């Protein structure tokens, strides 16, 4: 506390260019940030010693924290950065205090561009809890427009948070047009980036959560985008959304049905074959795999030849006669692309795919 009193007010506050700075890096290399980190570690230790029960910030810390949150000097700013970096823990320690004192510092309508002091560490490095997901969507909505012109890394972190909120299924993302307002503010490349964050987040999700995501919003969202609502689905975004099909679990056939209704996707066959190497789809959803490969091969100039990889996938399928029409179509596409072994592949398929 003595060190904090000595450094507070020693440097004047930053008053501009908030969105251009890496505030978290500044804070961890400044005494003010280290002091705030030390205070939080004290609270963590207190919780460990009381079996995880943390009854709020201790009395000795409430005054200095209030001083840090309201201070108009550089040390106070960097202290707030550290609190923003650890927002999930701060809210866990004292939700009433965090809601009243800290969350307003995220609101651009309250503090202007200085809100980036909180957003940069939170979006770039911070995490969300169940309680924060339920509490913060209005604060995120207010930030939508402010993240359209920030550096790519920070923007990616913000998109990751939006994806986490949507994957949680804890809120109705369509209520009051929350998700629509987020989406229509993005340009084409930004929508691709957001779709990438959604795919990355779903990779490790449990099957039940994937099914919930699909039923609660993703299926209807994909249908709407195919119809141009709230904005057209362009090829570059559809290119990334194709990968959603491989992380959505049992909804894979439904997702493929939407993929093949969308815009033509170029240079994707190689990535699809790479994913299929270790994916369960050829055995579990063979008809959908065939439909997808057949559709991708229709575009003659969109990929390089990789017939052996295609053959590996095809011969993992159940050997059912019902697949022969699509298999023959794939062989025809390969022949038209110049694959000399297409006729032999067709012959081997007809010999092996004989089951009823």
C-alpha positions as MATLAB code, in Angstrom:
seq = 'XXXXXXXXXXXXXXXXXXXXXXXXXXXXXXXXXXXXXXXXXXXXXXXXXXXXXXXXXXXXXXXXXXXXXXXXXXXXXXXXXXXXXXXXXXXXXXXXXXXXXXXXXXXXXXXXXXXXXXXXXXXXXXXXXXXXXXXXXXXXXXXXXXXXXXXXXXXXXXXXXXXXXXXXXXXXXXXXXXXXXXXXXXXXXXXXXXXXXXXXXXXXXXXXXXXXXXXXXXXXXXXXXXXXXXXXXXXXXXXXXXXXXXXXXXXXXXXXXXXXXXXXXXXXXXXXXXXXXXXXXXXXXXXXXXXXXXXXXXXXXXXXXXXXXXXXXXXXXXXXXXXXXXXXXXXXXXXXXXXXXXXXXXXXXXXXXXXX';
ca = [
       0.000    0.000    0.000;
       2.870    2.369    0.720;
       4.390    1.778   -2.719;
       1.002    2.434   -4.302;
       0.741    5.772   -2.489;
       4.194    6.699   -3.744;
       3.611    5.956   -7.430;
       0.016    7.179   -7.683;
      -0.025   10.584   -9.290;
       3.643   10.478  -10.233;
       2.838   10.275  -13.969;
       0.078   12.055  -15.832;
      -2.717   10.062  -17.414;
      -2.818    9.122  -21.086;
      -5.567   11.079  -22.823;
      -5.547    9.888  -26.457;
      -4.812    7.027  -28.870;
      -6.227    4.452  -26.463;
      -7.037    1.916  -29.181;
      -3.468    1.864  -30.506;
      -1.683    0.692  -27.364;
      -0.962   -2.779  -26.014;
      -2.155   -1.915  -22.530;
      -1.695   -5.344  -21.003;
       2.010   -5.334  -21.917;
       2.390   -1.853  -20.476;
       0.728   -2.872  -17.218;
       2.731   -6.026  -16.567;
       5.943   -4.048  -16.985;
       4.941   -1.174  -14.690;
       4.882   -1.091  -10.865;
       1.176   -0.151  -10.859;
       0.242   -3.235  -12.821;
       2.395   -5.424  -10.615;
       0.824   -3.989   -7.476;
      -2.691   -4.712   -8.769;
      -1.535   -8.228   -9.676;
      -0.152   -8.690   -6.165;
      -3.411   -7.569   -4.584;
      -5.371  -10.074   -6.646;
      -2.941  -12.845   -5.698;
      -3.552  -11.987   -2.042;
      -7.277  -12.432   -2.631;
      -6.642  -15.737   -4.381;
      -4.553  -16.922   -1.437;
      -7.300  -15.870    0.955;
      -9.752  -17.973   -1.041;
      -7.480  -21.005   -1.015;
      -7.124  -20.768    2.749;
     -10.908  -20.621    3.192;
     -11.819  -23.538    0.876;
     -12.600  -21.290   -2.070;
     -15.039  -19.084   -0.173;
     -14.109  -15.467   -0.925;
     -16.467  -13.052    0.855;
     -15.531  -10.072   -1.280;
     -12.454   -7.870   -1.189;
     -10.962   -7.430    2.294;
     -11.595   -4.121    4.008;
      -7.946   -3.046    3.786;
      -8.097   -3.324   -0.009;
     -11.416   -1.629   -0.781;
     -10.046    1.897   -0.367;
      -6.954    1.416   -2.567;
      -9.033   -0.370   -5.227;
     -11.554    2.454   -5.293;
      -8.640    4.874   -5.568;
      -7.247    2.885   -8.484;
     -10.564    2.637  -10.329;
     -11.326    6.349  -10.065;
      -7.797    7.733  -10.320;
      -6.990   10.161  -13.144;
      -3.291    9.358  -13.383;
      -1.161    6.890  -15.334;
      -0.603    4.455  -12.448;
      -4.348    4.210  -11.838;
      -4.942    3.603  -15.522;
      -2.492    0.703  -15.594;
      -3.956   -0.669  -12.387;
      -7.363   -0.721  -14.095;
      -5.783   -2.505  -17.046;
      -4.701   -5.311  -14.716;
      -8.186   -5.517  -13.206;
      -9.623   -5.744  -16.718;
      -7.171   -8.496  -17.593;
      -8.422  -10.506  -14.614;
     -12.082   -9.510  -14.856;
     -13.344  -13.068  -14.429;
     -11.443  -13.471  -11.164;
     -12.382   -9.993   -9.940;
     -16.045  -10.746  -10.537;
     -15.679  -14.079   -8.760;
     -14.151  -12.375   -5.713;
     -16.689   -9.551   -5.423;
     -19.460   -9.491   -8.054;
     -21.280   -6.554   -6.475;
     -18.119   -4.433   -6.461;
     -17.131   -5.476   -9.990;
     -20.557   -4.681  -11.387;
     -20.760   -1.280   -9.725;
     -17.144   -0.116  -10.008;
     -15.392   -1.952  -12.850;
     -17.934   -2.735  -15.567;
     -18.783    0.954  -16.148;
     -15.151    1.400  -17.197;
     -15.894   -0.873  -20.185;
     -18.681    1.411  -21.415;
     -17.717    3.808  -24.199;
     -20.813    5.849  -23.393;
     -19.421    6.431  -19.907;
     -15.656    6.847  -20.339;
     -15.241    7.302  -24.092;
     -12.238    5.792  -25.852;
     -10.583    5.196  -22.486;
     -12.742    2.059  -22.348;
     -10.001    0.442  -24.432;
      -7.922    0.387  -21.238;
     -10.264   -2.375  -20.100;
     -11.160   -3.941  -23.421;
      -7.637   -4.501  -24.737;
      -6.536   -6.817  -21.901;
      -9.972   -8.392  -21.528;
     -10.569   -9.147  -25.216;
      -6.990  -10.032  -26.106;
      -6.097  -12.157  -23.079;
      -9.023  -12.363  -20.674;
     -11.693  -14.989  -20.175;
     -15.431  -15.112  -19.621;
     -17.393  -16.922  -16.940;
     -21.006  -18.032  -16.936;
     -21.975  -15.010  -14.846;
     -20.166  -12.572  -17.138;
     -21.794  -14.088  -20.228;
     -25.202  -13.519  -18.665;
     -24.329   -9.996  -17.542;
     -22.210   -8.415  -20.264;
     -24.018   -8.736  -23.651;
     -25.340   -5.132  -23.452;
     -21.795   -3.934  -22.764;
     -20.504   -5.948  -25.719;
     -23.242   -4.509  -27.925;
     -22.090   -1.011  -27.059;
     -18.552   -2.008  -28.072;
     -19.485   -3.516  -31.466;
     -18.877   -0.379  -33.505;
     -15.675    0.520  -31.655;
     -13.993   -2.774  -32.603;
     -14.476   -2.369  -36.342;
     -11.320   -0.316  -36.723;
      -8.886   -1.800  -34.225;
      -5.739   -3.847  -34.835;
      -6.293   -7.377  -36.146;
      -5.104   -9.207  -33.015;
      -7.386   -7.233  -30.718;
     -10.296   -7.603  -33.101;
      -9.723  -11.355  -33.255;
      -9.843  -11.512  -29.466;
     -13.141   -9.629  -29.440;
     -14.575  -11.975  -32.088;
     -13.413  -14.923  -29.974;
     -15.429  -13.568  -27.076;
     -18.525  -13.155  -29.252;
     -18.096  -16.765  -30.388;
     -17.766  -17.924  -26.763;
     -20.973  -16.110  -25.833;
     -22.815  -17.720  -28.738;
     -21.381  -21.174  -28.057;
     -22.484  -20.967  -24.428;
     -26.186  -20.943  -25.413;
     -26.810  -19.060  -22.158;
     -28.557  -16.153  -23.873;
     -30.879  -15.700  -26.830;
     -28.440  -14.102  -29.272;
     -31.304  -13.008  -31.506;
     -33.126  -11.099  -28.772;
     -33.244   -7.374  -29.551;
     -31.201   -8.141  -32.717;
     -28.007   -8.518  -30.652;
     -26.232  -10.848  -33.088;
     -27.652   -9.102  -36.145;
     -26.255   -5.776  -34.958;
     -22.852   -7.395  -34.499;
     -22.855   -9.042  -37.921;
     -24.021   -6.165  -40.096;
     -21.298   -3.931  -38.701;
     -18.563   -6.191  -40.095;
     -16.984   -6.148  -43.521;
     -16.483   -9.330  -45.539;
     -13.036  -10.144  -44.154;
     -14.172   -9.524  -40.588;
     -17.078  -11.937  -41.006;
     -14.589  -14.548  -42.204;
     -12.490  -13.956  -39.085;
     -15.527  -14.280  -36.834;
     -16.524  -17.542  -38.562;
     -12.988  -18.817  -37.926;
     -13.292  -18.064  -34.202;
     -16.582  -19.952  -34.083;
     -15.008  -23.013  -35.704;
     -12.020  -22.936  -33.373;
     -14.254  -22.699  -30.322;
     -16.451  -25.612  -31.349;
     -13.524  -27.989  -31.911;
     -13.294  -28.968  -28.270;
     -16.957  -28.585  -27.353;
     -18.844  -31.613  -25.993;
     -21.356  -33.281  -28.307;
     -24.336  -32.035  -26.304;
     -23.167  -28.434  -26.626;
     -22.625  -28.784  -30.377;
     -26.148  -30.105  -30.786;
     -27.485  -27.229  -28.690;
     -25.622  -24.637  -30.752;
     -26.981  -26.137  -33.960;
     -30.574  -26.234  -32.780;
     -30.624  -22.962  -30.864;
     -29.274  -20.647  -33.533;
     -26.738  -21.972  -36.051;
     -29.096  -23.875  -38.358;
     -31.504  -20.961  -38.698;
     -28.615  -18.510  -39.035;
     -27.110  -20.511  -41.917;
     -30.493  -20.739  -43.637;
     -30.971  -17.003  -43.275;
     -27.555  -16.249  -44.722;
     -28.322  -18.397  -47.755;
     -31.337  -16.133  -48.295;
     -29.277  -12.957  -47.847;
     -30.447  -12.160  -44.319;
     -29.151   -9.960  -42.762;
     -26.425   -9.802  -45.436;
     -25.433  -11.992  -48.398;
     -23.197  -15.011  -47.816;
     -20.149  -14.530  -50.015;
     -17.760  -17.241  -51.142;
     -14.901  -16.289  -48.793;
     -17.156  -16.586  -45.745;
     -18.820  -19.762  -47.015;
     -15.281  -21.115  -47.456;
     -14.728  -20.833  -43.700;
     -18.252  -21.867  -42.690;
     -17.733  -25.161  -44.535;
     -15.386  -26.113  -41.691;
     -18.269  -25.678  -39.236;
     -19.733  -28.877  -40.673;
     -16.807  -30.875  -39.274;
     -17.156  -29.518  -35.720;
     -20.931  -29.596  -35.336;
     -21.152  -33.300  -34.503;
     -24.307  -35.177  -35.439;
     -25.583  -32.224  -37.457;
     -22.903  -32.913  -40.098;
     -25.425  -34.126  -42.745;
     -27.634  -31.059  -42.217;
     -24.632  -28.772  -42.395;
     -23.389  -30.344  -45.638;
     -26.863  -29.918  -47.125;
     -26.533  -26.185  -46.432;
     -22.961  -26.003  -47.724;
     -23.910  -27.354  -51.144;
     -26.738  -24.819  -51.401;
     -24.314  -21.964  -50.870;
     -21.890  -20.103  -53.109;
     -19.261  -22.051  -54.996;
     -16.139  -22.570  -52.871;
     -12.745  -22.618  -54.545;
      -9.558  -24.407  -53.465;
     -11.170  -26.201  -50.553;
     -10.916  -29.850  -51.578;
      -7.415  -30.282  -50.143;
      -8.427  -28.924  -46.743;
     -11.548  -31.106  -46.681;
      -9.528  -34.219  -47.503;
      -7.014  -33.337  -44.805;
      -9.801  -32.992  -42.222;
     -11.387  -36.245  -43.348;
      -8.152  -38.155  -42.730;
      -8.951  -38.243  -39.007;
     -12.670  -37.473  -39.033;
     -15.443  -39.968  -38.365;
     -17.674  -38.684  -41.170;
     -16.727  -41.244  -43.892;
     -17.867  -44.091  -41.659;
     -20.781  -42.360  -39.913;
     -22.133  -40.051  -42.623;
     -20.961  -41.565  -45.936;
     -23.772  -40.186  -48.069;
     -23.055  -36.616  -46.929;
     -19.318  -37.057  -47.496;
     -20.004  -38.195  -51.050;
     -22.352  -35.288  -51.686;
     -19.725  -32.857  -50.440;
     -16.872  -34.335  -52.483;
     -19.028  -34.502  -55.603;
     -20.003  -30.855  -55.156;
     -16.421  -29.708  -54.609;
     -15.235  -31.578  -57.702;
     -17.800  -29.867  -59.915;
     -15.564  -26.806  -60.101;
     -12.840  -27.888  -62.467;
     -10.425  -25.032  -61.851;
     -10.690  -24.657  -58.093;
      -8.194  -27.271  -56.850;
      -5.195  -29.344  -57.708;
      -5.333  -33.047  -58.360;
      -5.165  -35.304  -55.320;
      -6.865  -38.490  -56.523;
      -5.058  -40.831  -54.125;
      -6.325  -38.864  -51.138;
      -9.826  -39.017  -52.592;
      -9.519  -42.767  -53.112;
      -8.439  -43.231  -49.489;
     -11.612  -41.518  -48.311;
     -13.864  -43.377  -50.748;
     -12.669  -46.812  -49.687;
     -13.306  -45.999  -46.038;
     -17.020  -45.765  -46.811;
     -19.406  -48.622  -46.119;
     -19.469  -50.718  -49.301;
     -23.123  -50.139  -50.188;
     -24.563  -50.279  -53.697;
     -26.708  -47.249  -52.934;
     -23.615  -45.048  -53.082;
     -22.742  -46.039  -56.672;
     -24.468  -43.092  -58.428;
     -22.503  -40.521  -56.436;
     -19.311  -42.581  -56.661;
     -19.663  -42.794  -60.437;
     -20.216  -39.043  -60.579;
     -17.017  -38.482  -58.626;
     -15.128  -40.772  -61.018;
     -16.464  -38.779  -63.951;
     -15.305  -35.527  -62.365;
     -11.847  -37.002  -61.824;
     -11.701  -38.185  -65.417;
     -12.655  -34.730  -66.678;
      -9.884  -33.281  -64.536;
      -7.367  -35.520  -66.269;
      -6.931  -38.329  -63.760;
      -5.691  -41.297  -65.813;
      -6.726  -43.777  -63.148;
     -10.399  -42.734  -63.094;
     -11.586  -45.727  -65.141;
      -9.691  -48.192  -62.951;
     -11.064  -46.495  -59.835;
     -14.601  -46.870  -61.192;
     -13.980  -50.549  -61.847;
     -12.657  -51.189  -58.338;
     -15.585  -49.321  -56.821;
     -18.087  -51.420  -58.754;
     -16.338  -54.591  -57.603;
     -16.340  -53.647  -53.917;
     -19.524  -51.623  -53.379;
     -21.922  -54.562  -53.570;
     -23.701  -54.563  -50.208;
     -27.440  -53.956  -50.005;
];
